[in-house]
Each structure stands twice: as C-alpha cells, then as structure tokens.
PDB file of C-alpha atoms in Angstrom:
ATOM      1  CA  UNK A   1      -0.017   0.105   0.015  1.00  0.00           C
ATOM      2  CA  UNK A   2       1.286   3.380  -0.941  1.00  0.00           C
ATOM      3  CA  UNK A   3       2.129   5.635   1.645  1.00  0.00           C
ATOM      4  CA  UNK A   4       0.751   9.141   1.507  1.00  0.00           C
ATOM      5  CA  UNK A   5       2.549  12.200   2.938  1.00  0.00           C
ATOM      6  CA  UNK A   6      -0.953  14.059   4.406  1.00  0.00           C
ATOM      7  CA  UNK A   7       1.531  17.047   5.364  1.00  0.00           C
ATOM      8  CA  UNK A   8       2.969  17.450   2.125  1.00  0.00           C
ATOM      9  CA  UNK A   9      -0.621  17.636   0.529  1.00  0.00           C
ATOM     10  CA  UNK A  10      -1.706  20.055   2.839  1.00  0.00           C
ATOM     11  CA  UNK A  11       1.123  22.558   2.382  1.00  0.00           C
ATOM     12  CA  UNK A  12       0.787  21.790  -1.130  1.00  0.00           C
ATOM     13  CA  UNK A  13      -2.620  22.980  -1.140  1.00  0.00           C
ATOM     14  CA  UNK A  14      -2.738  26.227   0.589  1.00  0.00           C
ATOM     15  CA  UNK A  15      -2.425  28.278  -2.618  1.00  0.00           C
ATOM     16  CA  UNK A  16      -5.648  26.874  -3.886  1.00  0.00           C
ATOM     17  CA  UNK A  17      -7.334  28.010  -0.975  1.00  0.00           C
ATOM     18  CA  UNK A  18      -6.773  31.602  -1.744  1.00  0.00           C
ATOM     19  CA  UNK A  19      -9.857  33.022   0.271  1.00  0.00           C
ATOM     20  CA  UNK A  20      -8.249  31.779   3.221  1.00  0.00           C
ATOM     21  CA  UNK A  21      -5.120  33.401   2.915  1.00  0.00           C
ATOM     22  CA  UNK A  22      -6.621  36.747   2.247  1.00  0.00           C
ATOM     23  CA  UNK A  23      -8.994  36.223   4.978  1.00  0.00           C
ATOM     24  CA  UNK A  24      -5.685  35.355   7.589  1.00  0.00           C
ATOM     25  CA  UNK A  25      -4.316  38.413   6.063  1.00  0.00           C
ATOM     26  CA  UNK A  26      -6.989  40.894   7.023  1.00  0.00           C
ATOM     27  CA  UNK A  27      -7.024  38.875  10.648  1.00  0.00           C
ATOM     28  CA  UNK A  28      -3.493  39.121  11.089  1.00  0.00           C
ATOM     29  CA  UNK A  29      -3.753  43.104   9.850  1.00  0.00           C
ATOM     30  CA  UNK A  30      -6.816  43.669  12.436  1.00  0.00           C
ATOM     31  CA  UNK A  31      -5.101  42.016  14.957  1.00  0.00           C
ATOM     32  CA  UNK A  32      -1.936  44.192  14.839  1.00  0.00           C
ATOM     33  CA  UNK A  33      -4.205  47.355  14.546  1.00  0.00           C
ATOM     34  CA  UNK A  34      -5.956  46.318  17.522  1.00  0.00           C
ATOM     35  CA  UNK A  35      -3.090  45.649  19.730  1.00  0.00           C
ATOM     36  CA  UNK A  36      -1.464  49.135  18.598  1.00  0.00           C
ATOM     37  CA  UNK A  37      -4.457  51.174  19.452  1.00  0.00           C
ATOM     38  CA  UNK A  38      -5.045  49.029  22.612  1.00  0.00           C
ATOM     39  CA  UNK A  39      -1.504  50.063  23.313  1.00  0.00           C
ATOM     40  CA  UNK A  40      -1.886  53.377  22.556  1.00  0.00           C
ATOM     41  CA  UNK A  41      -4.649  53.863  24.908  1.00  0.00           C
ATOM     42  CA  UNK A  42      -2.895  51.918  27.305  1.00  0.00           C
ATOM     43  CA  UNK A  43       0.190  54.577  27.101  1.00  0.00           C
ATOM     44  CA  UNK A  44      -2.707  57.417  27.473  1.00  0.00           C
ATOM     45  CA  UNK A  45      -3.899  55.924  30.550  1.00  0.00           C
ATOM     46  CA  UNK A  46      -0.413  55.535  32.242  1.00  0.00           C
ATOM     47  CA  UNK A  47       0.324  59.252  31.122  1.00  0.00           C
ATOM     48  CA  UNK A  48      -2.429  61.255  32.230  1.00  0.00           C
ATOM     49  CA  UNK A  49      -5.197  58.947  33.028  1.00  0.00           C
ATOM     50  CA  UNK A  50      -7.099  59.047  29.662  1.00  0.00           C
ATOM     51  CA  UNK A  51      -7.567  63.033  29.578  1.00  0.00           C
ATOM     52  CA  UNK A  52      -6.490  63.244  25.948  1.00  0.00           C
ATOM     53  CA  UNK A  53      -8.149  59.939  25.056  1.00  0.00           C
ATOM     54  CA  UNK A  54      -9.656  60.498  21.186  1.00  0.00           C
ATOM     55  CA  UNK A  55     -13.529  59.179  20.868  1.00  0.00           C
ATOM     56  CA  UNK A  56     -12.681  58.024  17.317  1.00  0.00           C
ATOM     57  CA  UNK A  57      -9.833  55.719  18.745  1.00  0.00           C
ATOM     58  CA  UNK A  58     -11.985  53.843  20.950  1.00  0.00           C
ATOM     59  CA  UNK A  59     -14.366  53.568  18.476  1.00  0.00           C
ATOM     60  CA  UNK A  60     -12.455  52.036  15.693  1.00  0.00           C
ATOM     61  CA  UNK A  61     -10.597  49.862  18.314  1.00  0.00           C
ATOM     62  CA  UNK A  62     -13.870  48.225  19.224  1.00  0.00           C
ATOM     63  CA  UNK A  63     -14.899  48.110  15.352  1.00  0.00           C
ATOM     64  CA  UNK A  64     -11.343  46.558  13.788  1.00  0.00           C
ATOM     65  CA  UNK A  65     -11.370  44.139  17.209  1.00  0.00           C
ATOM     66  CA  UNK A  66     -14.539  43.139  16.445  1.00  0.00           C
ATOM     67  CA  UNK A  67     -13.776  42.243  12.913  1.00  0.00           C
ATOM     68  CA  UNK A  68     -10.848  40.341  14.075  1.00  0.00           C
ATOM     69  CA  UNK A  69     -12.925  37.848  16.091  1.00  0.00           C
ATOM     70  CA  UNK A  70     -15.587  37.626  13.236  1.00  0.00           C
ATOM     71  CA  UNK A  71     -12.959  36.452  10.681  1.00  0.00           C
ATOM     72  CA  UNK A  72     -11.673  33.851  13.072  1.00  0.00           C
ATOM     73  CA  UNK A  73     -15.357  32.348  13.613  1.00  0.00           C
ATOM     74  CA  UNK A  74     -15.913  32.154  10.038  1.00  0.00           C
ATOM     75  CA  UNK A  75     -12.533  30.661   9.195  1.00  0.00           C
ATOM     76  CA  UNK A  76     -14.230  27.060   9.266  1.00  0.00           C
ATOM     77  CA  UNK A  77     -17.170  27.898   6.927  1.00  0.00           C
ATOM     78  CA  UNK A  78     -14.324  29.229   4.262  1.00  0.00           C
ATOM     79  CA  UNK A  79     -12.911  25.908   4.796  1.00  0.00           C
ATOM     80  CA  UNK A  80     -16.358  24.114   3.981  1.00  0.00           C
ATOM     81  CA  UNK A  81     -17.018  26.507   1.082  1.00  0.00           C
ATOM     82  CA  UNK A  82     -13.706  25.734  -0.539  1.00  0.00           C
ATOM     83  CA  UNK A  83     -14.422  22.202   0.077  1.00  0.00           C
ATOM     84  CA  UNK A  84     -18.076  22.213  -1.648  1.00  0.00           C
ATOM     85  CA  UNK A  85     -16.495  24.465  -4.316  1.00  0.00           C
ATOM     86  CA  UNK A  86     -14.108  22.055  -4.971  1.00  0.00           C
ATOM     87  CA  UNK A  87     -16.352  18.991  -4.990  1.00  0.00           C
ATOM     88  CA  UNK A  88     -18.471  20.470  -7.305  1.00  0.00           C
ATOM     89  CA  UNK A  89     -15.692  20.664  -9.848  1.00  0.00           C
ATOM     90  CA  UNK A  90     -14.589  17.064  -9.617  1.00  0.00           C
ATOM     91  CA  UNK A  91     -14.548  15.289 -12.658  1.00  0.00           C
ATOM     92  CA  UNK A  92     -16.419  12.048 -11.581  1.00  0.00           C
ATOM     93  CA  UNK A  93     -15.458  10.245 -15.210  1.00  0.00           C
ATOM     94  CA  UNK A  94     -11.872   9.943 -14.677  1.00  0.00           C
ATOM     95  CA  UNK A  95      -9.816   7.477 -13.247  1.00  0.00           C
ATOM     96  CA  UNK A  96     -10.801   6.277  -9.569  1.00  0.00           C
ATOM     97  CA  UNK A  97      -7.331   6.853  -7.912  1.00  0.00           C
ATOM     98  CA  UNK A  98      -7.343  10.407  -9.547  1.00  0.00           C
ATOM     99  CA  UNK A  99     -10.764  11.156  -8.223  1.00  0.00           C
ATOM    100  CA  UNK A 100      -9.357   9.689  -4.566  1.00  0.00           C
ATOM    101  CA  UNK A 101      -6.775  12.135  -4.835  1.00  0.00           C
ATOM    102  CA  UNK A 102      -8.708  15.159  -5.636  1.00  0.00           C
ATOM    103  CA  UNK A 103     -11.185  14.389  -3.098  1.00  0.00           C
ATOM    104  CA  UNK A 104      -8.266  14.667  -0.443  1.00  0.00           C
ATOM    105  CA  UNK A 105      -7.138  17.681  -1.976  1.00  0.00           C
ATOM    106  CA  UNK A 106     -10.846  19.212  -1.850  1.00  0.00           C
ATOM    107  CA  UNK A 107     -10.980  18.329   2.064  1.00  0.00           C
ATOM    108  CA  UNK A 108      -7.763  20.201   2.758  1.00  0.00           C
ATOM    109  CA  UNK A 109      -9.842  23.783   2.408  1.00  0.00           C
ATOM    110  CA  UNK A 110     -11.666  22.536   5.361  1.00  0.00           C
ATOM    111  CA  UNK A 111      -8.645  21.353   7.500  1.00  0.00           C
ATOM    112  CA  UNK A 112      -7.094  24.895   6.680  1.00  0.00           C
ATOM    113  CA  UNK A 113     -10.273  26.591   7.758  1.00  0.00           C
ATOM    114  CA  UNK A 114     -10.030  24.621  11.003  1.00  0.00           C
ATOM    115  CA  UNK A 115      -6.192  25.392  11.417  1.00  0.00           C
ATOM    116  CA  UNK A 116      -6.368  29.095  10.863  1.00  0.00           C
ATOM    117  CA  UNK A 117      -9.466  29.124  13.075  1.00  0.00           C
ATOM    118  CA  UNK A 118      -7.862  27.231  15.970  1.00  0.00           C
ATOM    119  CA  UNK A 119      -4.774  29.511  15.410  1.00  0.00           C
ATOM    120  CA  UNK A 120      -6.822  32.608  15.540  1.00  0.00           C
ATOM    121  CA  UNK A 121      -8.685  31.342  19.019  1.00  0.00           C
ATOM    122  CA  UNK A 122      -5.217  30.997  20.534  1.00  0.00           C
ATOM    123  CA  UNK A 123      -4.112  34.140  19.592  1.00  0.00           C
ATOM    124  CA  UNK A 124      -6.757  35.819  20.738  1.00  0.00           C
ATOM    125  CA  UNK A 125      -6.945  34.276  24.030  1.00  0.00           C
ATOM    126  CA  UNK A 126      -3.920  35.638  24.492  1.00  0.00           C
ATOM    127  CA  UNK A 127      -4.578  39.610  23.240  1.00  0.00           C
ATOM    128  CA  UNK A 128      -8.330  39.342  24.439  1.00  0.00           C
ATOM    129  CA  UNK A 129      -7.811  40.342  28.105  1.00  0.00           C
ATOM    130  CA  UNK A 130      -5.368  43.330  27.084  1.00  0.00           C
ATOM    131  CA  UNK A 131      -7.515  44.799  24.383  1.00  0.00           C
ATOM    132  CA  UNK A 132     -10.731  44.267  26.152  1.00  0.00           C
ATOM    133  CA  UNK A 133      -9.498  46.186  29.145  1.00  0.00           C
ATOM    134  CA  UNK A 134      -8.405  49.049  27.136  1.00  0.00           C
ATOM    135  CA  UNK A 135     -11.810  49.202  25.543  1.00  0.00           C
ATOM    136  CA  UNK A 136     -13.484  48.832  28.846  1.00  0.00           C
ATOM    137  CA  UNK A 137     -11.268  51.733  30.443  1.00  0.00           C
ATOM    138  CA  UNK A 138     -11.707  53.890  27.525  1.00  0.00           C
ATOM    139  CA  UNK A 139     -15.615  53.363  27.876  1.00  0.00           C
ATOM    140  CA  UNK A 140     -15.588  54.580  31.180  1.00  0.00           C
ATOM    141  CA  UNK A 141     -13.465  57.377  30.477  1.00  0.00           C
ATOM    142  CA  UNK A 142     -15.727  58.512  27.681  1.00  0.00           C
ATOM    143  CA  UNK A 143     -18.930  58.186  29.823  1.00  0.00           C
ATOM    144  CA  UNK A 144     -17.663  60.546  32.155  1.00  0.00           C
TER     145      UNK A 144
END
C-alpha cells in the first residue's frame, strides 16, 4: 500500500485556498491594528489618566477588534465553502485513483479553515484580556 504524506498535500494545497489566505491576512492586520490601538490607549491612561483619549480611537479599536474576532469565527465556514466548491468541480468520469486524490485535495480546504480558526482562537485568548481591558477603560472615561 502506498504511503501518503498528508502534510505535503496540505502544504501544497494552501495556494488553492486563496480566500482563506486573504482572510488570514485581514485577520493578522486587524489584530495588529487592535493591539497597536490598545497599546496607545494604555499609554494614554498611564501618562494622564486618559484625558487626551480620542473618541474615534476607542470606536476604531472596538470595530477593528470585532472584525478580527468575526474573521476567526468564519474560517471553518470558508474551509467548508472551499471544499464544496472543489467537490463540485471534480470530474467523476476520470480514473478512480485521480478522483480519490482530488477528493482529499478538496478536503484540505476544510482542514485549513479549522487550522486557521484554532490558531486565531489561541492568539485571541492571549490578546483578548489586554484589548478588552483598554476598551472598557476607554468606554468608562468617555462616558464621564
């Protein structure tokens, strides 16, 4: 029986899942901007208790961080979409071994969606307390 190197197939298929890569780039960008804005708000609180806090900065942080969390949650859906699209394009009239390989290739889209979602959830768990604390602090100051 032929040994299949699944990791090679997975890494070779990531280029076919362009929409997942694009979503990952957006997620990383939104996370980076969220951390930078949260750090600016944090430094503002350290220097003058948040007196110079800009209303726009707080709302921008809240929106961008929400977008980051949303993108993380849609990665599995993007993976399923990629799998369905790949399965619909399979040529079932071909050789059975080719159909089997293409079927596995189609399923890699779901795997990448799950991998990116898990990675995003772990990163979010590390960043969430700091970012949400800055959002809460800013909201409290701006309500005064």
